[in-house]
mmCIF file of C-alpha atoms and ligand atoms in Angstrom:
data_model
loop_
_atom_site.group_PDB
_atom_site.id
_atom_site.type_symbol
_atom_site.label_atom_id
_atom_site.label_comp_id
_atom_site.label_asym_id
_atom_site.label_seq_id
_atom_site.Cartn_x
_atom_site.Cartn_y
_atom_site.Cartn_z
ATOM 1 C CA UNK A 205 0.000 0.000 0.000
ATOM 2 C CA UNK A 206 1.502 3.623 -0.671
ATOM 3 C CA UNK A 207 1.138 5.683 2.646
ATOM 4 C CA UNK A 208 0.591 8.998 0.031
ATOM 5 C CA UNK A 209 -1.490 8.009 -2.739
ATOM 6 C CA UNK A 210 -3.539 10.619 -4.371
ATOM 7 C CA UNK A 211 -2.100 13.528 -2.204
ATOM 8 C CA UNK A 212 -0.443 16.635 -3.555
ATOM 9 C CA UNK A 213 2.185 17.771 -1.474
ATOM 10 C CA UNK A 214 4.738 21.187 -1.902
ATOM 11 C CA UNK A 215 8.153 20.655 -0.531
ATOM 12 C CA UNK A 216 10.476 23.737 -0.923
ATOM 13 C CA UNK A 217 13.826 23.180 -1.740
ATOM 14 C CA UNK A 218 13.489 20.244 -3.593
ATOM 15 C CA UNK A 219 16.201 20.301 -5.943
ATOM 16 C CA UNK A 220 19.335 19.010 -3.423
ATOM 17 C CA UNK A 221 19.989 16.901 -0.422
ATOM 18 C CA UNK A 222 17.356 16.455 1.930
ATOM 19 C CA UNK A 223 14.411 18.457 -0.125
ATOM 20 C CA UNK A 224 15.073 15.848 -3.094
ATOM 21 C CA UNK A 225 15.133 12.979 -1.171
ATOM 22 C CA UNK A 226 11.565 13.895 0.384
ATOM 23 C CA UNK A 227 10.627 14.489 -2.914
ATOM 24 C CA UNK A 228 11.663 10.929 -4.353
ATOM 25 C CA UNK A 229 10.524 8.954 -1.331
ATOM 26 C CA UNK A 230 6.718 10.971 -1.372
ATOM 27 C CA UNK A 231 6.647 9.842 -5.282
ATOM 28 C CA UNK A 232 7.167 6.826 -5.200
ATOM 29 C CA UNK A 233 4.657 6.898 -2.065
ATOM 30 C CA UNK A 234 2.206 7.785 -4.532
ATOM 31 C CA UNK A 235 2.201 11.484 -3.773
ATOM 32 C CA UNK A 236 2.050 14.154 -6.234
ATOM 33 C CA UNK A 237 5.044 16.839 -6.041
ATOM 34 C CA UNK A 238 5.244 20.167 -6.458
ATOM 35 C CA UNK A 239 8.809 20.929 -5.544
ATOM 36 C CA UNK A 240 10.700 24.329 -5.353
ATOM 37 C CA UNK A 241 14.458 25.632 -5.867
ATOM 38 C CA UNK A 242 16.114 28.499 -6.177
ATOM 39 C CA UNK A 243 18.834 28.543 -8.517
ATOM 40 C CA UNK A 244 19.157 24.752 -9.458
ATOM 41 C CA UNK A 245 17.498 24.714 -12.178
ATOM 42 C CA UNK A 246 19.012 22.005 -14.439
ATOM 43 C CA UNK A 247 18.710 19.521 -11.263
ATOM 44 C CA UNK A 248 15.312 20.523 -10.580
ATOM 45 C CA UNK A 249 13.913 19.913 -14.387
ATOM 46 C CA UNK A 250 16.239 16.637 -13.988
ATOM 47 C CA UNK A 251 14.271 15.743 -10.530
ATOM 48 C CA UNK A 252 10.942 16.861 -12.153
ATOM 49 C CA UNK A 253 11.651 14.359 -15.332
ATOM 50 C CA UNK A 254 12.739 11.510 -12.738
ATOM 51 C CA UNK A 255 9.745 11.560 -10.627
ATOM 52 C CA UNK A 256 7.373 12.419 -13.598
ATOM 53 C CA UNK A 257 8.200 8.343 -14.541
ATOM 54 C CA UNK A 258 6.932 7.200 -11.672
ATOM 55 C CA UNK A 259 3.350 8.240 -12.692
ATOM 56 C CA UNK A 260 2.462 11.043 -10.319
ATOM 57 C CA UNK A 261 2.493 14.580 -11.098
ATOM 58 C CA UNK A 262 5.423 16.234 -10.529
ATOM 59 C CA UNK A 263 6.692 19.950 -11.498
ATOM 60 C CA UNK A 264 9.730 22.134 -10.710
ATOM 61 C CA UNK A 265 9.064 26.017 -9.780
ATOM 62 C CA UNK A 266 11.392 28.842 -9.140
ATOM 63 C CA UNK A 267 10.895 30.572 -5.677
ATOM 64 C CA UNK A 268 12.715 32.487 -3.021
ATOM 65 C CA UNK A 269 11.262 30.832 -0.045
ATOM 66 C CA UNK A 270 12.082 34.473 1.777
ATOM 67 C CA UNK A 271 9.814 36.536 -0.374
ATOM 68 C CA UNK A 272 5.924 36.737 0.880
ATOM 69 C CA UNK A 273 4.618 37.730 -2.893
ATOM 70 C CA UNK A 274 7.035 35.251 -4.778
ATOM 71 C CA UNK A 275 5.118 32.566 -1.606
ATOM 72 C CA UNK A 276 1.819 33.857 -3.006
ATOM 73 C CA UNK A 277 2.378 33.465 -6.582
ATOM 74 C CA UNK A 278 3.621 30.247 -6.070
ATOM 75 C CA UNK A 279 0.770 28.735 -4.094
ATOM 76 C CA UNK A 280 -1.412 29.867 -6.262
ATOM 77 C CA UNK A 281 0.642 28.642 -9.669
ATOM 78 C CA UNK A 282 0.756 25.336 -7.925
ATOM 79 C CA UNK A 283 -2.984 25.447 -7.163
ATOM 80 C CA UNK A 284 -4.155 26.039 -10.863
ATOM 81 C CA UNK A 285 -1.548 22.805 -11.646
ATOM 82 C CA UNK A 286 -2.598 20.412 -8.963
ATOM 83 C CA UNK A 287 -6.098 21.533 -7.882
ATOM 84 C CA UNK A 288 -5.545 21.326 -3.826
ATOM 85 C CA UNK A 289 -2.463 21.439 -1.393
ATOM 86 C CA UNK A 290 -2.963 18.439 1.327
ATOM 87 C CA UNK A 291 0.747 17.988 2.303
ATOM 88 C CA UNK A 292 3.026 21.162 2.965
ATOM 89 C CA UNK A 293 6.954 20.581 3.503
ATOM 90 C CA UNK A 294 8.945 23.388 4.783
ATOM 91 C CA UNK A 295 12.387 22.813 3.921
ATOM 92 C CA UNK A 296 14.440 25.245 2.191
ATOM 93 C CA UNK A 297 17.421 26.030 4.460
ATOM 94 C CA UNK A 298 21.015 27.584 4.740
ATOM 95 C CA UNK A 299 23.644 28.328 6.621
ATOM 96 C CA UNK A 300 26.011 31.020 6.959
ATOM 97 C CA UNK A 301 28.012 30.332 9.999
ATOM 98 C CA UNK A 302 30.256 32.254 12.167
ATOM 99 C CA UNK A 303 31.254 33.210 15.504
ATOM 100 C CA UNK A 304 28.691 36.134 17.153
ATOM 101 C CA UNK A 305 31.710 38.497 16.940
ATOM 102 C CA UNK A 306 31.896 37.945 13.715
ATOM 103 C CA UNK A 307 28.264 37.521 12.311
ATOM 104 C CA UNK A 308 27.169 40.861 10.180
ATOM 105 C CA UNK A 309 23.715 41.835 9.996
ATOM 106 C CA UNK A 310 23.775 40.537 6.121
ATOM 107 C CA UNK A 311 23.904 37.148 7.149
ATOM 108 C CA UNK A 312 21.784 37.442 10.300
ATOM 109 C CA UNK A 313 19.322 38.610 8.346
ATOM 110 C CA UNK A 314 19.510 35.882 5.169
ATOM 111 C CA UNK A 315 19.446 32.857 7.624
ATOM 112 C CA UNK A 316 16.246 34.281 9.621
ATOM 113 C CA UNK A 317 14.342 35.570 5.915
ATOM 114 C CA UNK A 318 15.434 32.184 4.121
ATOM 115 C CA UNK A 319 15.127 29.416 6.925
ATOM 116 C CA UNK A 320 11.999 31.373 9.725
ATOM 117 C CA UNK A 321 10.381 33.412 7.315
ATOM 118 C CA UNK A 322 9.260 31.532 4.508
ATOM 119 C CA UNK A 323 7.754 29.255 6.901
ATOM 120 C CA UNK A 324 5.495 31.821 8.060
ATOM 121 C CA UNK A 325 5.210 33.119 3.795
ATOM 122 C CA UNK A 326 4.175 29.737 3.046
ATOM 123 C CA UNK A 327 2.239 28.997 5.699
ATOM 124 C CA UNK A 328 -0.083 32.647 5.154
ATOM 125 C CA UNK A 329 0.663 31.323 1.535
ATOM 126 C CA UNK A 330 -1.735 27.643 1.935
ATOM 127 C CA UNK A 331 -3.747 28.430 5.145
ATOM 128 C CA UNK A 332 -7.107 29.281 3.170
ATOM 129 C CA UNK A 333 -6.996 26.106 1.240
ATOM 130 C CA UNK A 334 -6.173 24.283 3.782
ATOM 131 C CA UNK A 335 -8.704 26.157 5.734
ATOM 132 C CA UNK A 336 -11.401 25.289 2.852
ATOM 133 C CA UNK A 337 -10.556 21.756 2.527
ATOM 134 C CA UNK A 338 -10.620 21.355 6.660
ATOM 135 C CA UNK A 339 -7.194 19.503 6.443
ATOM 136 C CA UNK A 340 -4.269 19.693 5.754
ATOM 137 C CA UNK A 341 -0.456 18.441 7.058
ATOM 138 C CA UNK A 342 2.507 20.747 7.610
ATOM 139 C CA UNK A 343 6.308 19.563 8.042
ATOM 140 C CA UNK A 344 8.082 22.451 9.009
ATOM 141 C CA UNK A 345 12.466 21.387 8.861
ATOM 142 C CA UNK A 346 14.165 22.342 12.040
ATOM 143 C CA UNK A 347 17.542 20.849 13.561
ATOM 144 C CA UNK A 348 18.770 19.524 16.447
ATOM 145 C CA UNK A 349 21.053 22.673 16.570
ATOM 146 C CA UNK A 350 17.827 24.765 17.301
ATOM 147 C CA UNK A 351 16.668 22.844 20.402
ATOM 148 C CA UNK A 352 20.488 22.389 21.676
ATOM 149 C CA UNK A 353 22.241 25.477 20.259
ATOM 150 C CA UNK A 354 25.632 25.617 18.094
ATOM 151 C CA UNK A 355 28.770 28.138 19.144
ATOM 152 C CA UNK A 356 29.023 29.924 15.479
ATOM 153 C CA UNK A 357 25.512 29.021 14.430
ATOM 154 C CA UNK A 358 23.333 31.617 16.599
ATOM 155 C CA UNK A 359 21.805 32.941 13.660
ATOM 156 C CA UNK A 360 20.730 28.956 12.139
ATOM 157 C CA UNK A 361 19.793 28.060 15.414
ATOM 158 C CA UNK A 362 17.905 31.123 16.783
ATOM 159 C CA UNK A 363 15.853 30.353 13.162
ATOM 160 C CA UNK A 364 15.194 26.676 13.567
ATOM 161 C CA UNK A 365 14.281 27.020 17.081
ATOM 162 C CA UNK A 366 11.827 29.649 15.940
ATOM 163 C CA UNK A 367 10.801 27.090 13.254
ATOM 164 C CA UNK A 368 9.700 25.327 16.174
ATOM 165 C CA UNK A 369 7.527 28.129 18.046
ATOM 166 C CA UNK A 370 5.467 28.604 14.657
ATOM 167 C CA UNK A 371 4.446 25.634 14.682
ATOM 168 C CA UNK A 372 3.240 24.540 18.087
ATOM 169 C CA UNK A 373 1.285 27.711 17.307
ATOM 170 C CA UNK A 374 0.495 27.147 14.514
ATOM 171 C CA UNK A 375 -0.728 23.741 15.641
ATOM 172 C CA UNK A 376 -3.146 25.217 18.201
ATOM 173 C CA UNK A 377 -4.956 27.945 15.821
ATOM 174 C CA UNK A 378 -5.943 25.214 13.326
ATOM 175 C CA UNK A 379 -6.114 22.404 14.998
ATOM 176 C CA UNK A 380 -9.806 22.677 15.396
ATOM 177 C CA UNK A 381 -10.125 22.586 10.982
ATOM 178 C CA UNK A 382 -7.811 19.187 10.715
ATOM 179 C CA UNK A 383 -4.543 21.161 9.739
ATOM 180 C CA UNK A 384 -1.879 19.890 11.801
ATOM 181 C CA UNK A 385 1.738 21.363 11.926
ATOM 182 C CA UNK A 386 4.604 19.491 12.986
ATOM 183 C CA UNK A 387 8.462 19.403 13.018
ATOM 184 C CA UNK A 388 11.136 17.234 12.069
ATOM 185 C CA UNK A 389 14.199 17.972 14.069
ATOM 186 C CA UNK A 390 17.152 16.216 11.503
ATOM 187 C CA UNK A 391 20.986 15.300 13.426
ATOM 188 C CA UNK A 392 23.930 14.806 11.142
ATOM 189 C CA UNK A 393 22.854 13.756 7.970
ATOM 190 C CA UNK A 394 24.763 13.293 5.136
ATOM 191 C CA UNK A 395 24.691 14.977 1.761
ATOM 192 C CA UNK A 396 26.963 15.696 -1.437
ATOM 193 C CA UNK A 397 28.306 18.817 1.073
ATOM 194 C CA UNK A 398 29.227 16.352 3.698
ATOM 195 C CA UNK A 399 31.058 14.295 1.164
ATOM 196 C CA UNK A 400 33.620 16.510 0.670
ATOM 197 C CA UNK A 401 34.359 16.984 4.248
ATOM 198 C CA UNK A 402 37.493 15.446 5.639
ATOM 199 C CA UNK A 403 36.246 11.502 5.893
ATOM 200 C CA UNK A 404 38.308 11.334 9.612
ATOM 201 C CA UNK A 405 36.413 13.983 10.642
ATOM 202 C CA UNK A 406 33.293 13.187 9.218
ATOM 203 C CA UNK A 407 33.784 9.562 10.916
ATOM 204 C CA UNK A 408 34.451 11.246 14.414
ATOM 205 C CA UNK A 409 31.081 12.411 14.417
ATOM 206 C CA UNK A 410 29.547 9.016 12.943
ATOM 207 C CA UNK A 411 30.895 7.381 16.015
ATOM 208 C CA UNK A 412 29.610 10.140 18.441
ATOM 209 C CA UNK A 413 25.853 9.015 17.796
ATOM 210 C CA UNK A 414 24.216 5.938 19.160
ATOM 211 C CA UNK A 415 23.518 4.571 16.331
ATOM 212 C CA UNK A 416 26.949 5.688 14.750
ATOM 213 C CA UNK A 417 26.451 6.584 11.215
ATOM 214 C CA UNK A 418 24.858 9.790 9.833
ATOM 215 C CA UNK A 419 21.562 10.003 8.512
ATOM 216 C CA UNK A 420 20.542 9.871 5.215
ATOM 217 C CA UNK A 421 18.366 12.052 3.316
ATOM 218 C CA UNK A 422 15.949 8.985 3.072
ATOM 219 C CA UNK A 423 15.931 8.627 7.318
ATOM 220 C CA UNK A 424 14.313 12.233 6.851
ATOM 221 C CA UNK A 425 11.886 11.790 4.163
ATOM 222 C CA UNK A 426 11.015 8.451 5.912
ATOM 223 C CA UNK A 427 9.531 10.322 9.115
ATOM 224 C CA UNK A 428 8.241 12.841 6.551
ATOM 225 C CA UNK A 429 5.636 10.264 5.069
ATOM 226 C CA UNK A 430 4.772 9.370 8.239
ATOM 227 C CA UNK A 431 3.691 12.871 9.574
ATOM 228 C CA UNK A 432 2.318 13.673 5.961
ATOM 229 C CA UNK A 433 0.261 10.545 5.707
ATOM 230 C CA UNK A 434 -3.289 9.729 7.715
ATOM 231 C CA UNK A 435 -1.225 7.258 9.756
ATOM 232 C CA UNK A 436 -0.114 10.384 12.065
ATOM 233 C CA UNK A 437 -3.862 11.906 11.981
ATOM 234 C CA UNK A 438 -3.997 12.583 15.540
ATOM 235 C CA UNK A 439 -0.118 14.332 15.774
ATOM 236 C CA UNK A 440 0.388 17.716 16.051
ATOM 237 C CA UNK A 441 2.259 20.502 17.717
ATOM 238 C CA UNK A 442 5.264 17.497 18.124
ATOM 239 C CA UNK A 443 9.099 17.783 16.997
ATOM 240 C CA UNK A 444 10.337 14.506 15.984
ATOM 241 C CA UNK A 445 14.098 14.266 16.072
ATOM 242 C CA UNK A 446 15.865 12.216 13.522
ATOM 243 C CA UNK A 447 19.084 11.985 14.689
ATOM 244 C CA UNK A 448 20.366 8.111 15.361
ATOM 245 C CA UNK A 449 19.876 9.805 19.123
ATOM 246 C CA UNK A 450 22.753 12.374 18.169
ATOM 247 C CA UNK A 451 20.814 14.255 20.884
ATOM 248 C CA UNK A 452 18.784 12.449 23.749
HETATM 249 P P1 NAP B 119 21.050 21.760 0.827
HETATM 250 O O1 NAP B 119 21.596 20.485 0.300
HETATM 251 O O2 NAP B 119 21.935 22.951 0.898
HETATM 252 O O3 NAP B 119 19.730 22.125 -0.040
HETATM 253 C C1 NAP B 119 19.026 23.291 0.245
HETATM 254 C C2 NAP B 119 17.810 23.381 -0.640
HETATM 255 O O4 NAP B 119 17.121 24.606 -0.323
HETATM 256 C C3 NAP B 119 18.158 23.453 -2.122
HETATM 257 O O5 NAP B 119 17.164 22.796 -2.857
HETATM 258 C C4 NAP B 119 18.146 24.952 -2.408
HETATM 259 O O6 NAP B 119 17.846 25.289 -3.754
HETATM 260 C C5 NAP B 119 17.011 25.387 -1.501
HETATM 261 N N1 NAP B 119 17.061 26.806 -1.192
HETATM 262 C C6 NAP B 119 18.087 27.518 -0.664
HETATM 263 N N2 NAP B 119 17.743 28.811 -0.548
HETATM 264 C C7 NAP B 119 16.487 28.920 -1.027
HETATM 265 C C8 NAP B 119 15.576 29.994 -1.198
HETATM 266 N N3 NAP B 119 15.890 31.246 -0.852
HETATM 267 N N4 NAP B 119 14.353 29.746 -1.737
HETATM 268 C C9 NAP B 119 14.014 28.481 -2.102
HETATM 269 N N5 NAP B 119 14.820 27.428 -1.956
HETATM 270 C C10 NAP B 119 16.041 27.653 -1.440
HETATM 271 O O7 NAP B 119 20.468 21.581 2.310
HETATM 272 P P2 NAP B 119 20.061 20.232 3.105
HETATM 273 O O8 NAP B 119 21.247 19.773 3.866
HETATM 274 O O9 NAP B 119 19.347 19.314 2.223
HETATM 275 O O10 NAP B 119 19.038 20.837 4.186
HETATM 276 C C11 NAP B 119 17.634 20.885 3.993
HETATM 277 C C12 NAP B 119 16.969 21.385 5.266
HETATM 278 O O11 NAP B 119 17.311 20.517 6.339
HETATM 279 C C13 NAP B 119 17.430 22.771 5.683
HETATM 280 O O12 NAP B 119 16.344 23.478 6.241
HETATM 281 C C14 NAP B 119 18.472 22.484 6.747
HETATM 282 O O13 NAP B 119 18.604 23.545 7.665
HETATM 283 C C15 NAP B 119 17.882 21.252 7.406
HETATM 284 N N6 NAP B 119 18.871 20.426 8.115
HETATM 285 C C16 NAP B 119 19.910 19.826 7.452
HETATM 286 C C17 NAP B 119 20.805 19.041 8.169
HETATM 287 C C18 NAP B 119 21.948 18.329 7.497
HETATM 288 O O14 NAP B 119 22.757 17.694 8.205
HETATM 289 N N7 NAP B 119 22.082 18.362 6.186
HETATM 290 C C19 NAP B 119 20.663 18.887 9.548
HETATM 291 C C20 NAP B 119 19.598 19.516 10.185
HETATM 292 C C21 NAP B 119 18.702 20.283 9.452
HETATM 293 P P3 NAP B 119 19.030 25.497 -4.849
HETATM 294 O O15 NAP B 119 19.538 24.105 -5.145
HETATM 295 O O16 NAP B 119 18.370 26.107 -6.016
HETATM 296 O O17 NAP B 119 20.065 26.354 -4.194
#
């Protein structure tokens, strides 16, 4: 049985890492995808022709998560494609880390807009279809770092902890129409970035976590269909960490 048949999902940042393995694992869950990216385009018509095969509806768009009217456009563009929004995945995300002393505003500002606000734009962006429908399932990507903290990551973690305030209240505005919001808190997981990390290094943080190995982008996508699907119907307002118990 697939856990997603028939349901239309948006994931944002869909065209690398963790967004594209969401994307591939709700496809072949029998989930349609409308996926977003912001300057990948050659991987994201590449993605969009790969999950096309698997017979679901799948299409690429260009959007900066930070931007509330390029949030608005989208929704609706993806609206007049698919017809209705039932799954909503939250998980365009960057970094630009340094010590406090040395953060400027710039990047302050670029972490927060990128990773906290387009959570909120997308959210304002789906609510009244979601609203109309009376359901609706929101995955909103936070970190481990933004429940524990990082030294030279205040301004990713001050954004994926806030990630985690929108949507525990989120979660209590609309739980009453069937919309539920929750969050998957990732560990170390490993990507095409992390590949080209030094591989000692790399394995001194494997064997720091109980179940020593990183993630993969599939671990995430995996408790993605799971809070996306009916199966979690009576979850919200939760943070589920995915991190081999990196953080326990
Ligand atoms: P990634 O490989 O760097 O991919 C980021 C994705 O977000 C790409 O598809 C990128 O599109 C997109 N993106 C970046 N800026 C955007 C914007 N302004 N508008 C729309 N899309 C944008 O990152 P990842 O490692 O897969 O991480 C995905 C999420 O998981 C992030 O929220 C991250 O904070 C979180 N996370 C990751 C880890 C980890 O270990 N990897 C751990 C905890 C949490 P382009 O390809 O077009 O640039």
């Amino acid at each position: 049985m697939k856990l997603l048949e028939g349901k239309n999902a948006i994931i944002t940042g869909g065209s690398r890492g963790i967004g594209r393995g969401i994307a591939r694992v709700y496809a072949e869950q029998g989930a349609n995808v409308a996926f977003t990216y912001s300057s990948s385009e050659a991987a994201a018509k590449e993605l969009e022709e790969e999950l096309s095969k698997l017979g679901i509806k799948a299409k690429a768009y260009k959007s900066n998560a930070a931007s509330y009217e390029e949030a608005q456009d989208l929704v609706a563009n993806v609206l007049e494609d698919f017809d209705s929004i039932d799954i909503l995945i939250n998980n365009a995300g960057i970094t630009k880390d340094n010590l406090l002393m040395r953060m400027s505003e710039e990047d302050f500002d670029a972490v927060i807009g990128i990773n906290l606000k387009s959570v909120y734009n997308m959210v304002k962006a789906v609510q009244r279809t979601m609203l109309k429908q009376r359901s609706g399932s929101i995955i909103n990507m936070s970190s481990v770092v933004g429940i524990k903290g990082n030294a030279g990551q205040a301004n990713y973690a001050a954004s994926k902890a806030g990630i985690i305030g929108f949507s525990k209240s989120v979660a209590l505005e609309l739980g009453s129409r069937n919309i539920r919001s929750n969050v998957v808190a990732p560990g170390f997981i490993e990507t095409e970035m992390t590949a080209k990390l030094d591989e000692k290094t790399v394995d001194g943080w494997r064997q720091a976590i109980p179940l020593k190995r990183g993630g993969t982008p599939q671990d995430i996508a995996n408790a993605c269909v799971f809070l996306g699907s009916d199966m979690s119907n009576y979850i919200t307002g939760q943070v589920l960490q995915v991190d081999g118990g990196m953080l326990t």
